[in-house]
Short mmCIF file of C-alpha atoms in Angstrom, two decimals:
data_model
loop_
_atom_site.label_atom_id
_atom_site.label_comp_id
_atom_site.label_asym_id
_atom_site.label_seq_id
_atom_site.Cartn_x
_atom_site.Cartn_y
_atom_site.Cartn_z
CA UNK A 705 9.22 7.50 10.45
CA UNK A 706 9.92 9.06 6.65
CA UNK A 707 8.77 7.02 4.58
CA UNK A 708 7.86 6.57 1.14
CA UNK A 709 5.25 4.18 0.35
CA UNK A 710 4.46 3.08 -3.33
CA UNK A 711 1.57 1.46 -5.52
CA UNK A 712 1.82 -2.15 -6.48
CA UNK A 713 3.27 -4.57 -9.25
CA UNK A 714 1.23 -3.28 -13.19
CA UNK A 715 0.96 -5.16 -16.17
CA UNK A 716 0.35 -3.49 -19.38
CA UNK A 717 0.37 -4.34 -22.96
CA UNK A 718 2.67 -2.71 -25.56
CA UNK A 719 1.43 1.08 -26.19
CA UNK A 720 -0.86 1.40 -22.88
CA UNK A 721 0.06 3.98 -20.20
CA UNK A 722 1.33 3.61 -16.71
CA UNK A 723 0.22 5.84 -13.49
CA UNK A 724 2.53 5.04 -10.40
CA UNK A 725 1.88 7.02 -7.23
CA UNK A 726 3.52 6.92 -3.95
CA UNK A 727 2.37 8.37 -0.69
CA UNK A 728 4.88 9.85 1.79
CA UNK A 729 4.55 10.02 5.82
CA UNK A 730 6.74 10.92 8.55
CA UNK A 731 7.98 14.73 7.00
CA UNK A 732 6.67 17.83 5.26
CA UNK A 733 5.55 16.94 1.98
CA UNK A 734 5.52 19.83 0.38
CA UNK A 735 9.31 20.97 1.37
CA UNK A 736 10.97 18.41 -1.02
CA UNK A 737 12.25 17.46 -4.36
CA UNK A 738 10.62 14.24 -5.52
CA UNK A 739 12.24 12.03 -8.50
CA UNK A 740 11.56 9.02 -10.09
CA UNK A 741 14.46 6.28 -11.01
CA UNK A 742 13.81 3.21 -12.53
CA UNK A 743 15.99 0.01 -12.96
CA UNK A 744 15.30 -2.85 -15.56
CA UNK A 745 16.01 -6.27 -14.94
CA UNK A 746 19.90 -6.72 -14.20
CA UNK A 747 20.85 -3.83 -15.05
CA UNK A 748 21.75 -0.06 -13.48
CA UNK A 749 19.93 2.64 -12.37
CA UNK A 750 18.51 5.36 -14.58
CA UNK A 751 17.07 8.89 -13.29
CA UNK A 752 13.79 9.48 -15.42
CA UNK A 753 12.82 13.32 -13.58
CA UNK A 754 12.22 15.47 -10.72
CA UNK A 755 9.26 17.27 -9.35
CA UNK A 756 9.71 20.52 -7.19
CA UNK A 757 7.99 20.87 -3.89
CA UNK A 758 5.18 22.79 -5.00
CA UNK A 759 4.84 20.59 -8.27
CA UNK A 760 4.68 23.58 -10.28
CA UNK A 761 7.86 22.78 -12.33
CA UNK A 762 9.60 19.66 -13.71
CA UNK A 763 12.66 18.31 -15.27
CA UNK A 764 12.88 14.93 -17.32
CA UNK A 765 16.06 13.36 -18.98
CA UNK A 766 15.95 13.67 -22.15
CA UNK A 767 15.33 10.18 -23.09
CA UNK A 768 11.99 10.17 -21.64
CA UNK A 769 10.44 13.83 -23.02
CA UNK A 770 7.40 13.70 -24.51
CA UNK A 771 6.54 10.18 -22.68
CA UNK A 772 6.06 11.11 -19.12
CA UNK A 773 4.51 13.31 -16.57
CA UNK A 774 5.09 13.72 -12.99
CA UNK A 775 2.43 15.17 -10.71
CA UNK A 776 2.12 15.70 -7.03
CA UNK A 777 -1.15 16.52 -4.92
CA UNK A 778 -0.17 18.34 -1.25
CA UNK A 779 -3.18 17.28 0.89
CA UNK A 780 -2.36 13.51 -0.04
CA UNK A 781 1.08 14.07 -0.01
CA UNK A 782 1.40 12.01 -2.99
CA UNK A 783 3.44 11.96 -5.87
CA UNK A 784 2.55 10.59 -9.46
CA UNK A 785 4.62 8.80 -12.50
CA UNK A 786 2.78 8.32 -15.75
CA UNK A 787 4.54 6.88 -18.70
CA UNK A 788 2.79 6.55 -21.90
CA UNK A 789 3.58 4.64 -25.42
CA UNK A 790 4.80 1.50 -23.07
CA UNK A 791 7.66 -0.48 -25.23
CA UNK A 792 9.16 -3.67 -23.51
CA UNK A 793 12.20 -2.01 -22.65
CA UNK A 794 10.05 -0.15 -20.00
CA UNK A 795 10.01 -3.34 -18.14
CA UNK A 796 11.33 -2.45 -14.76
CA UNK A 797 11.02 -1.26 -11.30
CA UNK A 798 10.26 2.40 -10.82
CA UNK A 799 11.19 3.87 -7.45
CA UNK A 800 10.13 6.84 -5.83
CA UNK A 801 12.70 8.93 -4.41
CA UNK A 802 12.91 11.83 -1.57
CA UNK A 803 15.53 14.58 -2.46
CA UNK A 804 17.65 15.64 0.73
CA UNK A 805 18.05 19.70 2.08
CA UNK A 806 14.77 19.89 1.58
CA UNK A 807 13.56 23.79 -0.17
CA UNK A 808 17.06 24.44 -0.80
CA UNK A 809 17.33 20.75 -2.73
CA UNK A 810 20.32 18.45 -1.54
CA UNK A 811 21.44 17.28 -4.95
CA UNK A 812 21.22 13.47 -3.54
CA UNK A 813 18.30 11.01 -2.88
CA UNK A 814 17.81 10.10 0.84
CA UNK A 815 14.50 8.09 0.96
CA UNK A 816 13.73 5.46 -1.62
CA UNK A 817 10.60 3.77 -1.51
CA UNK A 818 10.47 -0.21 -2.30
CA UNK A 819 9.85 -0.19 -5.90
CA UNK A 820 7.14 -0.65 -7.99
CA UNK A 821 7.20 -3.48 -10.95
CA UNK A 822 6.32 -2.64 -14.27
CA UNK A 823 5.39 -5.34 -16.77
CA UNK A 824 5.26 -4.58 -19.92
CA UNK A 825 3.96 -7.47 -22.54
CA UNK A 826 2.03 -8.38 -24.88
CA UNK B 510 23.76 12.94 -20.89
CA UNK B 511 25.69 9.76 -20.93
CA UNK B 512 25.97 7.25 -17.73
CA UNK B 513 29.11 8.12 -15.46
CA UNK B 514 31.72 5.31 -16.04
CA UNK B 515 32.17 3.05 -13.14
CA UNK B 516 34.35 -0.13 -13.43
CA UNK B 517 32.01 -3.39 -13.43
CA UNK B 518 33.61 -5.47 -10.46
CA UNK B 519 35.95 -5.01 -7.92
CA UNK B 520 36.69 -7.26 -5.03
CA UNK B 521 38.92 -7.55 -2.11
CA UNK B 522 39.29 -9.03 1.03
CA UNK B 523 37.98 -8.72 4.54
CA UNK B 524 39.81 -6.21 6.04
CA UNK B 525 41.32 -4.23 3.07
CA UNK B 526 40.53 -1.44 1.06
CA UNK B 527 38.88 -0.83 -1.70
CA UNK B 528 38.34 1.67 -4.07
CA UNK B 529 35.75 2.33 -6.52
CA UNK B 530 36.01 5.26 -9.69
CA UNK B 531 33.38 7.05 -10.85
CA UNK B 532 34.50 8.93 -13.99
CA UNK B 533 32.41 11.85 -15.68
CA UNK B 534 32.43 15.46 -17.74
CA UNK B 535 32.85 18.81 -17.11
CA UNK B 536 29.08 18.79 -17.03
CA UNK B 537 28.88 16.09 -14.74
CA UNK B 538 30.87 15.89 -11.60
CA UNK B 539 33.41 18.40 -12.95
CA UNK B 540 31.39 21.17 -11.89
CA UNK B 541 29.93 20.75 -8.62
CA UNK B 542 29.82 18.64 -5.44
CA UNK B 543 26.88 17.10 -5.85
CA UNK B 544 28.30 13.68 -6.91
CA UNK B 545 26.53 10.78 -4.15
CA UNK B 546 27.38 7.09 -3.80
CA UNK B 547 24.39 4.34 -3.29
CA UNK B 548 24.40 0.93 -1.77
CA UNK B 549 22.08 -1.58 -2.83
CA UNK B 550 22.10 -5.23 -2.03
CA UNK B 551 20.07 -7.91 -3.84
CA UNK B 552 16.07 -7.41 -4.76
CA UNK B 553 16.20 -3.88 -2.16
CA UNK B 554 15.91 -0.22 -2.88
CA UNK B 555 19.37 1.49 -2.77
CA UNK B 556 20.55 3.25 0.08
CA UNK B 557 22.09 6.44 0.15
CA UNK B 558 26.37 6.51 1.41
CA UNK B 559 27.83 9.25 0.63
CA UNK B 560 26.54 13.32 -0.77
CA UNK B 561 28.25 16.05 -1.55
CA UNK B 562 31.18 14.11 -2.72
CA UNK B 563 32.56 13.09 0.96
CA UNK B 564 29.66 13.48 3.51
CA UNK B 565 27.89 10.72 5.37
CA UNK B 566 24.57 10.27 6.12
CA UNK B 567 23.52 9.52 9.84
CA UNK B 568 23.97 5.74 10.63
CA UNK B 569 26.36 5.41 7.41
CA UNK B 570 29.56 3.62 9.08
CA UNK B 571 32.59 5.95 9.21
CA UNK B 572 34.61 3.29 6.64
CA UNK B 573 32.90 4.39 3.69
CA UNK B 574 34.40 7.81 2.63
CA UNK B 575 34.14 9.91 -0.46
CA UNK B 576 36.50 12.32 -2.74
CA UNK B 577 36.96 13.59 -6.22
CA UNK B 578 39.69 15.28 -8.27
CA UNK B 579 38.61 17.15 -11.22
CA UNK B 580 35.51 15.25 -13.23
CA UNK B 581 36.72 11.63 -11.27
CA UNK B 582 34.81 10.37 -7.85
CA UNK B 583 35.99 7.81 -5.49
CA UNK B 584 34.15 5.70 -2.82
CA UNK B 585 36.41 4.04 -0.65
CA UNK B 586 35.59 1.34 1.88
CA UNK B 587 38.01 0.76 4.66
CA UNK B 588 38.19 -2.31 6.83
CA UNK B 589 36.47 -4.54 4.49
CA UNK B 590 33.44 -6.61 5.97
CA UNK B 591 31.15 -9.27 4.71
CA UNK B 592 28.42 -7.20 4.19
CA UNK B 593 29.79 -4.30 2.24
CA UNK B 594 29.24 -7.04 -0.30
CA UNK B 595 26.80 -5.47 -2.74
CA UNK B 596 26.32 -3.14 -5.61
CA UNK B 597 27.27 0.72 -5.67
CA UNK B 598 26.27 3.57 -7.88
CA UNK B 599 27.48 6.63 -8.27
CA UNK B 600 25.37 9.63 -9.18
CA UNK B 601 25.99 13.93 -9.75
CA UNK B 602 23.64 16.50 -10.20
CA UNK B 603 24.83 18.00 -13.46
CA UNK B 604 25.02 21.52 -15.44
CA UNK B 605 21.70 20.96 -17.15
CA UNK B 606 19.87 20.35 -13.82
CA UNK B 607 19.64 16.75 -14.57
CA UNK B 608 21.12 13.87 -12.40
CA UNK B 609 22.91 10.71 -13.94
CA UNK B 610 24.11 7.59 -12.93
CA UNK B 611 26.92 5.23 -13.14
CA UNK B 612 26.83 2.17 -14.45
CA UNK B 613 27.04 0.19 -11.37
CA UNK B 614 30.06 -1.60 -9.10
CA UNK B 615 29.42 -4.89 -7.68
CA UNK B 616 32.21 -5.63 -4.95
CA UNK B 617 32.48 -9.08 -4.03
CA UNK B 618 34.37 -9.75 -0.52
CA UNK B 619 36.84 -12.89 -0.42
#
């Protein structure tokens, strides 16, 4: 089945970097828009960025520019998150995203993976 | 680009209606019809209702339904049930090839 599968729980230290990565199954990899959203504790959800299918271009929000970096790699079908400078309002749990419509892009996120946790203290 | 507006609660009971507003810019919603709608319950991923303003997803039940009039979204869910009871987010693609959020709706069910 499509799936998105994603690496487990960090802990990092004020000013260390973060490398998530999430491996999807079950479609063609390298015919879809991949994002990252995050969501810290009780609160909403916030889009960080988008990668396009062949990972040669990206698009962050604004708020995070100059702080992360996503990457993909085709014959692992994986997709990458690194955030740098961690700050304790980073604390939260980063999910990895599948956009629908595939080439074309949908415009809407169909498969989330579970989440990964993101500590970040000192 | 700032966070659609979304009010924080609504509730209702089982069997009603209820609606939930998802207000934006010209930039975002206003323009296109790329505004979706996302379910998530407790500790879980969301789950995508609704795209391209009023379509469902296979498997999404035919209550929820989607519309918008000018930069404003709706997400309506008819015949209220127990386990509609959860948060919902709204989201649009928007003119500077971003995507945004809402805030967030929790909907409680009487």
């Amino acid at each position: 089945q499509v799936q998105v599968v994603q690496s487990g729980a960090e802990v990092k230290k004020p000013g260390a970097s973060v490398k998530v990565s999430c491996k999807a199954s079950g479609y063609t990899f390298s015919s879809y828009y991949m994002h990252w959203v995050r969501q810290a504790p009780g609160q909403g959800l916030e889009w960080m960025g988008v990668i396009n299918p062949s990972g040669s271009s990206t698009r962050y929000a604004q708020k995070f520019q100059g702080r992360v970096i996503m990457t993909r790699d085709t014959p692992t079908s994986t997709v990458y998150m690194d955030l740098t400078s961690l700050r304790s309002e980073d604390t939260a749990v980063y999910y990895c995203v599948r956009e629908g419509g595939g080439l074309a892009g949908g415009k809407n996120m169909d498969v989330w993976g579970k989440g990964t946790t993101v500590t970040v203290s000192s | 680009q700032s966070a659609l507006t979304q009010p924080a609660s609504v509730s209702g009971s089982p069997g009603q209606s209820i609606t939930i507003s998802c207000t934006g810019t010209s930039s975002a919603i206003g323009t296109y019809n790329y505004v979706s709608w996302y379910q998530q319950y407790p500790g879980q991923a969301p789950k995508l209702m609704i795209y391209d303003v009023s379509k469902r997803p296979s498997g999404v039940s035919s209550r929820f339904s989607g519309s918008k009039s000018g930069s404003t979204a709706s997400l309506t869910i008819s015949g209220l049930q127990a386990e509609d009871e959860a948060d919902y987010y709204c989201s649009s693609h928007t003119t500077s090839s971003t995507y945004v959020f809402g805030g967030g709706t929790k909907l409680t069910v009487l």
